[in-house]
Backbone as a chain_set.jsonl record, in Angstrom:
{"seq": "MSIDKDLLAILCCPETKQPVSLADPVLVNKINEAVSRGKLQNKGKKSVAEPLDGGLVRADQKILYPIRENIPVMLIDEGIPLEQVN", "coords": {"N": [[86.185, 142.121, 61.375], [83.869, 141.851, 58.854], [81.428, 140.405, 56.723], [79.119, 140.84, 54.144], [75.957, 139.47, 54.764], [74.367, 138.323, 52.759], [76.226, 137.808, 50.737], [77.915, 135.997, 52.073], [76.138, 133.895, 52.353], [75.995, 132.807, 49.791], [78.55, 132.028, 49.175], [80.877, 129.33, 48.859], [83.053, 126.521, 49.45], [85.363, 126.192, 46.864], [86.367, 123.769, 46.132], [85.1, 121.552, 47.476], [82.503, 122.329, 47.688], [81.309, 122.77, 50.12], [79.63, 124.724, 52.643], [80.817, 127.912, 53.898], [82.044, 129.754, 56.738], [82.472, 132.743, 58.672], [85.679, 133.21, 60.003], [86.771, 132.805, 63.362], [88.147, 135.463, 65.298], [90.276, 134.694, 66.999], [91.35, 132.43, 65.752], [92.203, 133.598, 63.341], [94.204, 135.251, 64.369], [96.022, 133.278, 65.285], [96.75, 132.158, 62.839], [97.954, 134.391, 61.626], [100.129, 134.702, 63.347], [101.578, 132.392, 62.701], [102.138, 133.033, 60.045], [103.864, 135.22, 60.424], [106.031, 133.912, 61.484], [106.888, 132.557, 59.314], [105.945, 130.016, 58.782], [103.807, 128.906, 57.4], [101.917, 127.363, 54.861], [100.018, 127.452, 51.827], [97.414, 125.588, 50.061], [98.474, 125.368, 47.549], [101.083, 124.905, 48.015], [102.692, 127.081, 48.501], [104.418, 129.537, 50.412], [102.683, 131.434, 52.813], [102.824, 134.758, 52.899], [101.783, 137.223, 53.585], [99.949, 138.828, 56.181], [96.588, 137.995, 57.211], [93.421, 139.625, 56.805], [91.148, 138.52, 57.646], [89.154, 135.518, 57.536], [87.544, 132.748, 55.85], [86.086, 129.855, 56.916], [85.912, 126.504, 55.978], [83.138, 124.217, 56.214], [83.88, 121.729, 57.335], [85.987, 122.431, 58.885], [88.635, 122.236, 58.016], [89.951, 123.768, 56.11], [90.887, 127.138, 55.493], [89.904, 130.016, 53.832], [91.524, 132.898, 52.788], [90.841, 136.331, 53.69], [91.446, 139.314, 52.226], [91.96, 142.739, 52.254], [89.217, 143.108, 52.58], [88.183, 141.327, 50.724], [87.168, 138.127, 49.91], [89.29, 135.44, 49.162], [88.731, 133.047, 47.146], [90.051, 130.75, 45.994], [91.182, 127.522, 45.173], [93.952, 126.806, 45.478], [94.789, 128.839, 47.171], [93.701, 128.308, 49.595], [94.133, 127.603, 53.068], [95.425, 124.982, 54.815], [94.192, 124.014, 57.904], [95.345, 122.302, 59.724], [97.925, 123.016, 60.174], [97.968, 124.982, 62.099], [96.746, 124.097, 64.367]], "CA": [[85.979, 141.761, 59.99], [82.51, 141.406, 58.574], [81.091, 140.185, 55.318], [77.688, 140.934, 53.9], [75.288, 138.182, 55.003], [73.912, 137.762, 51.48], [77.415, 137.264, 50.074], [78.332, 134.815, 52.824], [75.168, 132.822, 52.101], [76.212, 132.169, 48.487], [79.923, 131.534, 49.048], [81.138, 127.96, 49.286], [84.384, 126.037, 49.111], [85.407, 125.883, 45.439], [86.81, 122.388, 45.944], [84.136, 120.562, 47.973], [81.175, 122.971, 47.686], [80.799, 122.92, 51.485], [79.46, 126.124, 53.043], [81.896, 128.524, 54.677], [81.605, 130.723, 57.745], [83.5, 133.7, 59.061], [86.622, 132.669, 60.983], [86.889, 133.436, 64.669], [89.353, 136.297, 65.377], [91.363, 133.956, 67.655], [91.956, 131.604, 64.707], [92.913, 134.5, 62.427], [95.433, 135.647, 65.064], [96.942, 132.132, 65.24], [97.263, 132.065, 61.469], [98.873, 135.505, 61.403], [101.364, 134.394, 64.077], [102.306, 131.423, 61.874], [102.631, 133.782, 58.888], [105.012, 136.032, 60.847], [107.162, 132.997, 61.7], [107.225, 131.938, 58.035], [105.672, 128.588, 58.938], [102.486, 128.576, 56.882], [101.799, 127.162, 53.418], [98.659, 127.251, 51.331], [97.237, 124.309, 49.352], [99.345, 125.405, 46.382], [102.44, 124.659, 48.53], [103.442, 128.336, 48.563], [104.413, 130.176, 51.723], [101.777, 132.568, 52.999], [103.74, 135.802, 53.346], [101.051, 138.408, 54.035], [98.923, 138.559, 57.193], [95.205, 138.006, 56.743], [92.471, 140.526, 57.461], [90.122, 137.626, 58.164], [89.119, 134.276, 56.779], [86.323, 131.957, 55.769], [86.416, 128.473, 57.258], [85.057, 125.473, 55.39], [82.278, 123.587, 57.222], [84.572, 120.635, 58.028], [87.042, 123.058, 59.699], [89.958, 121.803, 57.552], [90.549, 124.764, 55.217], [90.481, 128.535, 55.641], [90.163, 130.869, 52.675], [91.877, 134.21, 53.331], [90.189, 137.586, 53.311], [92.444, 140.38, 52.129], [91.347, 144.013, 51.861], [87.767, 142.855, 52.591], [87.803, 140.483, 49.589], [87.466, 136.71, 50.117], [90.077, 134.82, 48.093], [88.119, 131.722, 47.081], [90.781, 129.917, 45.04], [91.589, 126.284, 45.837], [95.368, 126.852, 45.862], [94.997, 129.843, 48.22], [93.18, 127.783, 50.855], [95.162, 127.303, 54.07], [95.071, 123.827, 55.647], [94.218, 124.427, 59.306], [96.144, 121.382, 60.539], [99.201, 123.678, 60.452], [97.864, 125.916, 63.223], [96.064, 123.473, 65.515]], "C": [[84.543, 141.304, 59.82], [82.336, 141.275, 57.07], [79.576, 140.275, 55.213], [77.046, 139.552, 54.018], [74.819, 137.526, 53.71], [75.077, 137.149, 50.707], [77.857, 135.98, 50.762], [77.413, 133.628, 52.541], [75.404, 132.119, 50.768], [77.625, 131.639, 48.3], [80.015, 130.096, 49.528], [82.56, 127.601, 48.892], [84.401, 125.675, 47.622], [85.796, 124.43, 45.15], [85.713, 121.386, 46.304], [82.69, 121.045, 47.933], [80.534, 123.032, 49.068], [80.583, 124.404, 51.784], [80.67, 126.609, 53.846], [81.287, 129.494, 55.678], [82.785, 131.609, 58.113], [84.369, 133.12, 60.173], [86.607, 133.491, 62.266], [88.174, 134.274, 64.702], [90.537, 135.594, 66.047], [92.093, 133.089, 66.632], [92.752, 132.465, 63.734], [94.22, 134.962, 63.068], [96.459, 134.523, 65.06], [97.569, 131.992, 63.858], [98.269, 133.177, 61.211], [100.178, 135.333, 62.177], [102.213, 133.409, 63.283], [102.878, 132.095, 60.626], [103.886, 134.555, 59.275], [106.246, 135.181, 61.123], [107.611, 132.321, 60.405], [106.929, 130.453, 57.997], [104.356, 128.144, 58.315], [102.524, 128.445, 55.365], [100.334, 127.013, 53.043], [98.581, 125.92, 50.587], [98.085, 124.227, 48.094], [100.806, 125.21, 46.735], [103.317, 125.907, 48.509], [103.346, 128.896, 49.971], [103.423, 131.333, 51.73], [102.614, 133.669, 53.635], [103.04, 137.023, 53.929], [100.04, 138.033, 55.113], [97.524, 138.693, 56.595], [94.403, 139.064, 57.486], [91.364, 139.724, 58.139], [90.157, 136.349, 57.357], [87.743, 133.65, 56.793], [86.706, 130.5, 55.949], [85.394, 127.536, 56.628], [84.317, 124.734, 56.498], [82.969, 122.462, 57.979], [85.761, 121.115, 58.857], [88.458, 122.66, 59.267], [90.686, 122.85, 56.722], [89.996, 126.142, 55.551], [90.851, 129.269, 54.362], [90.403, 132.285, 53.191], [90.953, 135.326, 52.85], [91.28, 138.645, 53.354], [91.765, 141.625, 51.574], [89.838, 143.845, 51.659], [87.271, 142.019, 51.415], [88.157, 139.035, 49.903], [88.209, 136.149, 48.899], [89.665, 133.348, 48.031], [88.743, 130.88, 45.966], [91.305, 128.696, 45.78], [93.027, 126.372, 46.33], [95.669, 127.864, 46.959], [94.455, 129.398, 49.576], [94.317, 127.383, 51.785], [94.699, 126.11, 54.902], [95.249, 124.168, 57.128], [94.987, 123.474, 60.208], [97.491, 122.004, 60.915], [99.156, 124.566, 61.691], [97.183, 125.319, 64.44], [96.993, 122.564, 66.28]], "O": [[84.063, 140.457, 60.573], [83.002, 141.939, 56.274], [78.852, 139.831, 56.103], [77.536, 138.582, 53.439], [74.87, 136.303, 53.582], [74.931, 136.092, 50.093], [78.141, 134.984, 50.097], [77.867, 132.484, 52.497], [75.049, 130.949, 50.623], [77.879, 130.878, 47.365], [79.332, 129.692, 50.469], [83.191, 128.297, 48.097], [83.539, 124.925, 47.165], [85.574, 123.931, 44.047], [85.427, 120.473, 45.529], [81.762, 120.259, 48.122], [79.342, 123.316, 49.182], [81.285, 125.252, 51.232], [81.435, 125.816, 54.394], [80.174, 129.987, 55.498], [83.943, 131.258, 57.888], [83.857, 132.601, 61.164], [86.45, 134.712, 62.242], [89.197, 133.831, 64.18], [91.686, 135.866, 65.699], [93.322, 133.022, 66.643], [93.861, 132.096, 63.346], [95.24, 135.056, 62.386], [97.646, 134.777, 64.854], [98.768, 131.741, 63.729], [99.328, 132.929, 60.636], [101.229, 135.773, 61.711], [103.431, 133.568, 63.197], [103.983, 131.762, 60.197], [104.869, 134.548, 58.534], [107.373, 135.662, 61.011], [108.603, 131.592, 60.397], [107.581, 129.706, 57.267], [103.837, 127.089, 58.68], [103.084, 129.292, 54.669], [99.52, 126.519, 53.823], [99.578, 125.204, 50.494], [98.384, 123.131, 47.62], [101.677, 125.332, 45.875], [104.544, 125.806, 48.5], [102.325, 128.748, 50.642], [103.34, 132.108, 50.777], [103.063, 133.535, 54.773], [103.646, 137.777, 54.689], [99.343, 137.027, 54.979], [97.311, 139.403, 55.613], [94.673, 139.361, 58.65], [90.729, 140.192, 59.084], [91.086, 136.122, 56.582], [86.895, 133.972, 57.625], [87.549, 129.975, 55.221], [84.185, 127.744, 56.728], [84.825, 124.637, 57.615], [82.677, 122.253, 59.156], [86.463, 120.306, 59.464], [89.386, 122.738, 60.071], [91.914, 122.825, 56.639], [88.813, 126.302, 55.849], [91.974, 129.156, 53.87], [89.587, 132.819, 53.942], [90.374, 135.266, 51.766], [91.942, 138.844, 54.372], [91.082, 141.57, 50.551], [89.261, 144.364, 50.703], [86.072, 141.998, 51.133], [89.326, 138.731, 50.14], [87.801, 136.36, 47.757], [90.188, 132.513, 48.77], [88.037, 130.361, 45.101], [91.818, 128.818, 46.893], [93.3, 126.046, 47.486], [96.705, 127.761, 47.617], [94.721, 130.04, 50.592], [95.346, 126.88, 51.333], [93.7, 126.202, 55.615], [96.335, 124.563, 57.551], [95.256, 123.813, 61.36], [98.128, 121.565, 61.873], [100.198, 124.869, 62.272], [97.06, 125.996, 65.461], [96.587, 121.959, 67.272]]}, "num_chains": 1, "name": "protein.A"}
């Protein structure tokens, strides 16, 4: 998974305005394993039902914003608290 460097440079967390970076594939795999077990919720308290193609991690490493079909989903309620997978 890759994102244009110019796009990545302007993206930030919509909640805290912290910068984001591309998630490590190992983390994305852990998240997708949790999705397949039905054990993952987003900040909107909804179950995450679809596997991710990738993700953008907030600088404090607490939230991941999903990437689906090469499009970052930068909505607060779609953010995935990473405490669920660590």
